PDB file of C-alpha atoms in Angstrom:
ATOM      1  CA  VAL A   1       0.000   0.000   0.000  1.00  0.00           C
ATOM      2  CA  VAL A   2       2.773   2.417   0.913  1.00  0.00           C
ATOM      3  CA  SER A   3       6.347   2.475  -0.217  1.00  0.00           C
ATOM      4  CA  THR A   4       9.175   4.492   1.214  1.00  0.00           C
ATOM      5  CA  GLN A   5      11.906   6.172  -0.732  1.00  0.00           C
ATOM      6  CA  SER A   6      15.101   7.047   1.056  1.00  0.00           C
ATOM      7  CA  THR A   7      16.087  10.679   0.598  1.00  0.00           C
ATOM      8  CA  GLY A   8      19.198  11.463   2.624  1.00  0.00           C
ATOM      9  CA  TYR A   9      18.442  10.779   6.242  1.00  0.00           C
ATOM     10  CA  PHE A  10      14.685  10.975   5.749  1.00  0.00           C
ATOM     11  CA  LYS A  11      12.216   8.535   4.269  1.00  0.00           C
ATOM     12  CA  GLN A  12       9.543   9.999   2.053  1.00  0.00           C
ATOM     13  CA  ILE A  13       6.166   8.300   2.231  1.00  0.00           C
ATOM     14  CA  ASN A  14       4.675   7.713  -1.235  1.00  0.00           C
ATOM     15  CA  LEU A  15       0.913   7.532  -1.021  1.00  0.00           C
ATOM     16  CA  ARG A  16      -0.858   5.344  -3.567  1.00  0.00           C
ATOM     17  CA  ALA A  17      -4.476   5.288  -4.719  1.00  0.00           C
ATOM     18  CA  MET A  18      -5.293   2.327  -2.439  1.00  0.00           C
ATOM     19  CA  ASP A  19      -4.604   4.508   0.614  1.00  0.00           C
ATOM     20  CA  PHE A  20      -7.469   6.763  -0.440  1.00  0.00           C
ATOM     21  CA  GLU A  21     -10.025   4.124  -1.447  1.00  0.00           C
ATOM     22  CA  ILE A  22     -10.218   2.744   2.088  1.00  0.00           C
ATOM     23  CA  LEU A  23     -10.934   6.254   3.394  1.00  0.00           C
ATOM     24  CA  ASN A  24     -14.386   6.034   1.797  1.00  0.00           C
ATOM     25  CA  LEU A  25     -15.358   3.969   4.855  1.00  0.00           C
ATOM     26  CA  LEU A  26     -15.453   7.280   6.720  1.00  0.00           C
ATOM     27  CA  LEU A  27     -18.570   8.161   4.717  1.00  0.00           C
ATOM     28  CA  LYS A  28     -20.391   5.687   6.988  1.00  0.00           C
ATOM     29  CA  ALA A  29     -19.622   7.813  10.061  1.00  0.00           C
ATOM     30  CA  LYS A  30     -22.681   9.309  11.751  1.00  0.00           C
ATOM     31  CA  SER A  31     -21.025  12.677  12.373  1.00  0.00           C
ATOM     32  CA  LYS A  32     -17.969  14.816  11.751  1.00  0.00           C
ATOM     33  CA  ASP A  33     -17.000  14.292  15.401  1.00  0.00           C
ATOM     34  CA  VAL A  34     -16.752  10.541  14.783  1.00  0.00           C
ATOM     35  CA  VAL A  35     -14.399  11.142  11.839  1.00  0.00           C
ATOM     36  CA  HIS A  36     -12.363  13.528  14.026  1.00  0.00           C
ATOM     37  CA  LYS A  37     -12.084  10.886  16.772  1.00  0.00           C
ATOM     38  CA  ILE A  38     -10.940   8.219  14.287  1.00  0.00           C
ATOM     39  CA  CYS A  39      -8.357  10.609  12.821  1.00  0.00           C
ATOM     40  CA  SER A  40      -7.016  11.376  16.297  1.00  0.00           C
ATOM     41  CA  GLU A  41      -6.409   7.631  16.842  1.00  0.00           C
ATOM     42  CA  CYS A  42      -4.637   7.028  13.524  1.00  0.00           C
ATOM     43  CA  ILE A  43      -1.153   8.330  14.404  1.00  0.00           C
ATOM     44  CA  SER A  44      -0.185   5.336  16.545  1.00  0.00           C
ATOM     45  CA  ASP A  45       2.178   2.827  14.943  1.00  0.00           C
ATOM     46  CA  HIS A  46       0.397  -0.066  16.616  1.00  0.00           C
ATOM     47  CA  HIS A  47      -3.354   0.228  16.930  1.00  0.00           C
ATOM     48  CA  SER A  48      -4.761  -1.608  19.915  1.00  0.00           C
ATOM     49  CA  ASP A  49      -7.430  -4.265  19.481  1.00  0.00           C
ATOM     50  CA  ALA A  50      -9.827  -1.992  21.371  1.00  0.00           C
ATOM     51  CA  VAL A  51      -9.331   0.882  18.885  1.00  0.00           C
ATOM     52  CA  ILE A  52      -9.650  -1.448  15.885  1.00  0.00           C
ATOM     53  CA  THR A  53     -12.834  -2.980  17.320  1.00  0.00           C
ATOM     54  CA  THR A  54     -14.310   0.437  18.165  1.00  0.00           C
ATOM     55  CA  VAL A  55     -13.690   1.770  14.647  1.00  0.00           C
ATOM     56  CA  SER A  56     -15.036  -1.469  13.184  1.00  0.00           C
ATOM     57  CA  ASP A  57     -18.226  -1.183  15.255  1.00  0.00           C
ATOM     58  CA  ILE A  58     -18.733   2.527  14.531  1.00  0.00           C
ATOM     59  CA  LEU A  59     -18.341   2.121  10.777  1.00  0.00           C
ATOM     60  CA  THR A  60     -19.882  -1.379  10.559  1.00  0.00           C
ATOM     61  CA  CYS A  61     -16.880  -2.758   8.738  1.00  0.00           C
ATOM     62  CA  SER A  62     -14.534  -5.700   9.260  1.00  0.00           C
ATOM     63  CA  ARG A  63     -11.573  -5.528  11.629  1.00  0.00           C
ATOM     64  CA  SER A  64      -9.178  -5.807   8.683  1.00  0.00           C
ATOM     65  CA  GLU A  65     -10.883  -2.830   6.991  1.00  0.00           C
ATOM     66  CA  SER A  66     -10.715  -0.912  10.262  1.00  0.00           C
ATOM     67  CA  ARG A  67      -6.992  -1.661  10.578  1.00  0.00           C
ATOM     68  CA  ALA A  68      -6.393  -0.667   6.927  1.00  0.00           C
ATOM     69  CA  LEU A  69      -8.330   2.573   7.431  1.00  0.00           C
ATOM     70  CA  LEU A  70      -6.308   3.518  10.523  1.00  0.00           C
ATOM     71  CA  THR A  71      -3.070   2.611   8.743  1.00  0.00           C
ATOM     72  CA  SER A  72      -3.931   4.713   5.680  1.00  0.00           C
ATOM     73  CA  LEU A  73      -4.967   7.673   7.825  1.00  0.00           C
ATOM     74  CA  GLY A  74      -1.703   7.257   9.725  1.00  0.00           C
ATOM     75  CA  HIS A  75       0.301   7.376   6.475  1.00  0.00           C
ATOM     76  CA  ILE A  76      -1.472  10.561   5.469  1.00  0.00           C
ATOM     77  CA  ALA A  77      -0.933  12.100   8.933  1.00  0.00           C
ATOM     78  CA  ARG A  78       2.781  11.252   8.792  1.00  0.00           C
ATOM     79  CA  ARG A  79       3.054  12.786   5.309  1.00  0.00           C
ATOM     80  CA  ILE A  80       1.397  15.971   6.575  1.00  0.00           C
ATOM     81  CA  VAL A  81       3.731  16.198   9.571  1.00  0.00           C
ATOM     82  CA  SER A  82       6.948  15.066   7.861  1.00  0.00           C
ATOM     83  CA  THR A  83       6.552  17.521   4.986  1.00  0.00           C
ATOM     84  CA  ASN A  84       5.424  20.292   7.370  1.00  0.00           C
ATOM     85  CA  LEU A  85       2.094  20.954   5.697  1.00  0.00           C
ATOM     86  CA  THR A  86       0.211  23.482   7.825  1.00  0.00           C
ATOM     87  CA  THR A  87      -2.402  25.274   5.739  1.00  0.00           C
ATOM     88  CA  ALA A  88      -5.655  23.880   4.397  1.00  0.00           C
ATOM     89  CA  GLU A  89      -4.439  24.493   0.831  1.00  0.00           C
ATOM     90  CA  GLU A  90      -1.237  22.515   1.398  1.00  0.00           C
ATOM     91  CA  ILE A  91      -3.029  19.631   3.108  1.00  0.00           C
ATOM     92  CA  ALA A  92      -5.768  19.494   0.454  1.00  0.00           C
ATOM     93  CA  GLY A  93      -2.999  18.789  -2.068  1.00  0.00           C
ATOM     94  CA  VAL A  94      -2.363  15.423  -0.390  1.00  0.00           C
ATOM     95  CA  PHE A  95      -5.670  14.081  -1.712  1.00  0.00           C
ATOM     96  CA  PRO A  96      -5.973  13.109  -5.391  1.00  0.00           C
ATOM     97  CA  GLU A  97      -8.395  15.106  -7.563  1.00  0.00           C
ATOM     98  CA  SER A  98     -10.552  12.015  -8.038  1.00  0.00           C
ATOM     99  CA  PHE A  99     -11.095  11.609  -4.288  1.00  0.00           C
ATOM    100  CA  HIS A 100     -14.528  12.367  -2.779  1.00  0.00           C
ATOM    101  CA  LYS A 101     -14.587  16.211  -2.542  1.00  0.00           C
ATOM    102  CA  SER A 102     -16.652  16.551   0.651  1.00  0.00           C
ATOM    103  CA  LEU A 103     -14.633  13.896   2.469  1.00  0.00           C
ATOM    104  CA  ALA A 104     -11.365  15.495   1.285  1.00  0.00           C
ATOM    105  CA  GLY A 105     -12.601  18.847   2.627  1.00  0.00           C
ATOM    106  CA  LEU A 106     -13.551  17.356   5.989  1.00  0.00           C
ATOM    107  CA  LEU A 107     -10.253  15.453   6.314  1.00  0.00           C
ATOM    108  CA  THR A 108      -8.348  18.596   5.358  1.00  0.00           C
ATOM    109  CA  LYS A 109     -10.135  20.617   8.064  1.00  0.00           C
ATOM    110  CA  ILE A 110      -9.557  17.886  10.669  1.00  0.00           C
ATOM    111  CA  SER A 111      -5.901  17.521   9.622  1.00  0.00           C
ATOM    112  CA  VAL A 112      -5.285  21.249  10.106  1.00  0.00           C
ATOM    113  CA  GLU A 113      -6.663  20.909  13.643  1.00  0.00           C
ATOM    114  CA  LEU A 114      -4.835  17.657  14.482  1.00  0.00           C
ATOM    115  CA  ALA A 115      -1.439  18.349  12.857  1.00  0.00           C
ATOM    116  CA  PRO A 116       0.089  19.862  16.054  1.00  0.00           C
ATOM    117  CA  PHE A 117      -1.134  16.846  18.069  1.00  0.00           C
ATOM    118  CA  TRP A 118       0.232  14.407  15.461  1.00  0.00           C
ATOM    119  CA  ARG A 119       3.554  16.286  15.422  1.00  0.00           C
ATOM    120  CA  GLU A 120       3.800  16.022  19.217  1.00  0.00           C
ATOM    121  CA  ILE A 121       3.009  12.274  19.204  1.00  0.00           C
ATOM    122  CA  MET A 122       5.531  11.611  16.428  1.00  0.00           C
ATOM    123  CA  ALA A 123       8.224  13.553  18.300  1.00  0.00           C
ATOM    124  CA  GLU A 124       7.568  11.603  21.503  1.00  0.00           C
ATOM    125  CA  ASN A 125       7.742   8.272  19.688  1.00  0.00           C
ATOM    126  CA  SER A 126      10.648   9.037  17.406  1.00  0.00           C
ATOM    127  CA  VAL A 127      13.794   7.020  17.636  1.00  0.00           C
ATOM    128  CA  GLY A 128      16.765   9.283  17.387  1.00  0.00           C
ATOM    129  CA  LEU A 129      20.072  10.142  18.850  1.00  0.00           C
ATOM    130  CA  PRO A 130      20.311  10.497  22.621  1.00  0.00           C
ATOM    131  CA  ARG A 131      19.858  14.068  23.843  1.00  0.00           C
ATOM    132  CA  LEU A 132      21.431  15.878  26.750  1.00  0.00           C
ATOM    133  CA  SER A 133      18.653  16.399  29.285  1.00  0.00           C
ATOM    134  CA  SER A 134      20.662  18.128  32.027  1.00  0.00           C
ATOM    135  CA  PHE A 135      24.118  18.229  33.526  1.00  0.00           C
ATOM    136  CA  SER A 136      25.867  19.167  36.724  1.00  0.00           C
ATOM    137  CA  TRP A 137      29.494  19.577  37.716  1.00  0.00           C
ATOM    138  CA  SER A 138      31.686  20.090  40.708  1.00  0.00           C
ATOM    139  CA  VAL A 139      35.387  20.700  41.296  1.00  0.00           C
ATOM    140  CA  ALA A 140      37.378  18.812  43.897  1.00  0.00           C
ATOM    141  CA  THR A 141      40.868  17.599  44.600  1.00  0.00           C
ATOM    142  CA  GLU A 142      41.562  14.056  43.503  1.00  0.00           C
ATOM    143  CA  GLN A 143      42.651  12.060  46.557  1.00  0.00           C
ATOM    144  CA  LYS A 144      45.313   9.921  44.891  1.00  0.00           C
ATOM    145  CA  LYS A 145      47.242  12.626  43.026  1.00  0.00           C
ATOM    146  CA  GLY A 146      46.161  15.726  44.930  1.00  0.00           C
ATOM    147  CA  GLU A 147      45.317  17.502  41.647  1.00  0.00           C
ATOM    148  CA  PRO A 148      42.082  19.416  41.002  1.00  0.00           C
ATOM    149  CA  VAL A 149      39.538  17.630  38.790  1.00  0.00           C
ATOM    150  CA  CYS A 150      36.129  18.424  37.402  1.00  0.00           C
ATOM    151  CA  PHE A 151      33.410  15.866  38.136  1.00  0.00           C
ATOM    152  CA  LEU A 152      30.839  15.968  35.362  1.00  0.00           C
ATOM    153  CA  ASN A 153      27.399  14.337  35.497  1.00  0.00           C
ATOM    154  CA  LEU A 154      25.430  14.171  32.210  1.00  0.00           C
ATOM    155  CA  ASN A 155      21.796  13.091  32.155  1.00  0.00           C
ATOM    156  CA  ILE A 156      21.067  11.678  28.694  1.00  0.00           C
ATOM    157  CA  LYS A 157      17.499  11.174  27.441  1.00  0.00           C
ATOM    158  CA  GLN A 158      17.215   8.089  25.269  1.00  0.00           C
ATOM    159  CA  GLY A 159      14.257   7.078  23.127  1.00  0.00           C
ATOM    160  CA  LYS A 160      10.863   7.633  24.698  1.00  0.00           C
ATOM    161  CA  GLY A 161      12.090   9.182  27.917  1.00  0.00           C
ATOM    162  CA  ASP A 162      14.542   6.811  29.574  1.00  0.00           C
ATOM    163  CA  ILE A 163      17.236   8.919  31.230  1.00  0.00           C
ATOM    164  CA  LYS A 164      20.710   7.539  31.671  1.00  0.00           C
ATOM    165  CA  SER A 165      23.248   9.205  33.939  1.00  0.00           C
ATOM    166  CA  VAL A 166      26.870   9.337  32.784  1.00  0.00           C
ATOM    167  CA  ASN A 167      29.532  10.373  35.308  1.00  0.00           C
ATOM    168  CA  SER A 168      33.048  11.399  34.406  1.00  0.00           C
ATOM    169  CA  HIS A 169      35.978  13.228  35.882  1.00  0.00           C
ATOM    170  CA  LEU A 170      38.279  15.474  33.876  1.00  0.00           C
ATOM    171  CA  SER A 171      41.741  16.757  34.638  1.00  0.00           C
ATOM    172  CA  GLU A 172      42.454  20.398  33.964  1.00  0.00           C
ATOM    173  CA  GLU A 173      44.143  19.443  30.677  1.00  0.00           C
ATOM    174  CA  ALA A 174      41.221  17.243  29.541  1.00  0.00           C
ATOM    175  CA  LEU A 175      38.749  19.974  30.510  1.00  0.00           C
ATOM    176  CA  THR A 176      40.713  22.549  28.464  1.00  0.00           C
ATOM    177  CA  ASP A 177      40.715  20.191  25.442  1.00  0.00           C
ATOM    178  CA  MET A 178      36.971  19.624  25.784  1.00  0.00           C
ATOM    179  CA  ILE A 179      36.203  23.347  26.059  1.00  0.00           C
ATOM    180  CA  ASN A 180      38.351  24.096  22.992  1.00  0.00           C
ATOM    181  CA  SER A 181      36.568  21.352  21.035  1.00  0.00           C
ATOM    182  CA  LEU A 182      33.150  22.694  22.050  1.00  0.00           C
ATOM    183  CA  LYS A 183      34.216  26.209  20.987  1.00  0.00           C
ATOM    184  CA  HIS A 184      35.143  24.747  17.592  1.00  0.00           C
ATOM    185  CA  VAL A 185      31.747  23.028  17.338  1.00  0.00           C
ATOM    186  CA  LYS A 186      29.987  26.275  18.303  1.00  0.00           C
ATOM    187  CA  GLY A 187      31.925  28.115  15.585  1.00  0.00           C
ATOM    188  CA  GLN A 188      30.878  25.569  12.971  1.00  0.00           C
ATOM    189  CA  ILE A 189      27.221  25.787  14.027  1.00  0.00           C
ATOM    190  CA  SER A 190      27.370  29.606  13.936  1.00  0.00           C
ATOM    191  CA  ALA A 191      28.875  29.467  10.443  1.00  0.00           C
ATOM    192  CA  MET A 192      26.037  27.239   9.271  1.00  0.00           C
ATOM    193  CA  THR A 193      23.327  29.596  10.531  1.00  0.00           C
ATOM    194  CA  THR A 194      24.721  32.744   8.940  1.00  0.00           C
TER     195      THR A 194
END
């Protein structure tokens, strides 16, 4: 149904016609609020049995159709977020011209409302490089050599929120080397932004 094309570090989601055909199930919804609720559930990578059953019951469709609907909506939501579509005009361009006009309009309106929520969920669930959450330091005299050292504690956030603490001690020479390296990194970042 969906293929991915690697472009640098990012994967571009290519939507195919089949993704849109299954969306016609939403025409069975009793209200716009029901469609909104289903769209808010679509961003999860793994839809629970309860969500699949609820959507299946609401739309009087099979569980496999319910799963396919949620998956297709999820692909569209990811496309909207990953390509930073924010306006109704931009989002409307995701739907093919042959797609049901009223449903495309409703999904566009709902997508404009839900895009910030989808973006937040995707950021929370993204797998990426560890990030520095916080750090602390102290200076003391090392007992064995009697030389001053810097004790550095880094709290690293990994994945979905696990925080790992890394402790290190640096001699004055190692601290000077680290500071010089960080100044070099800062200079490179500054050069990139100007």
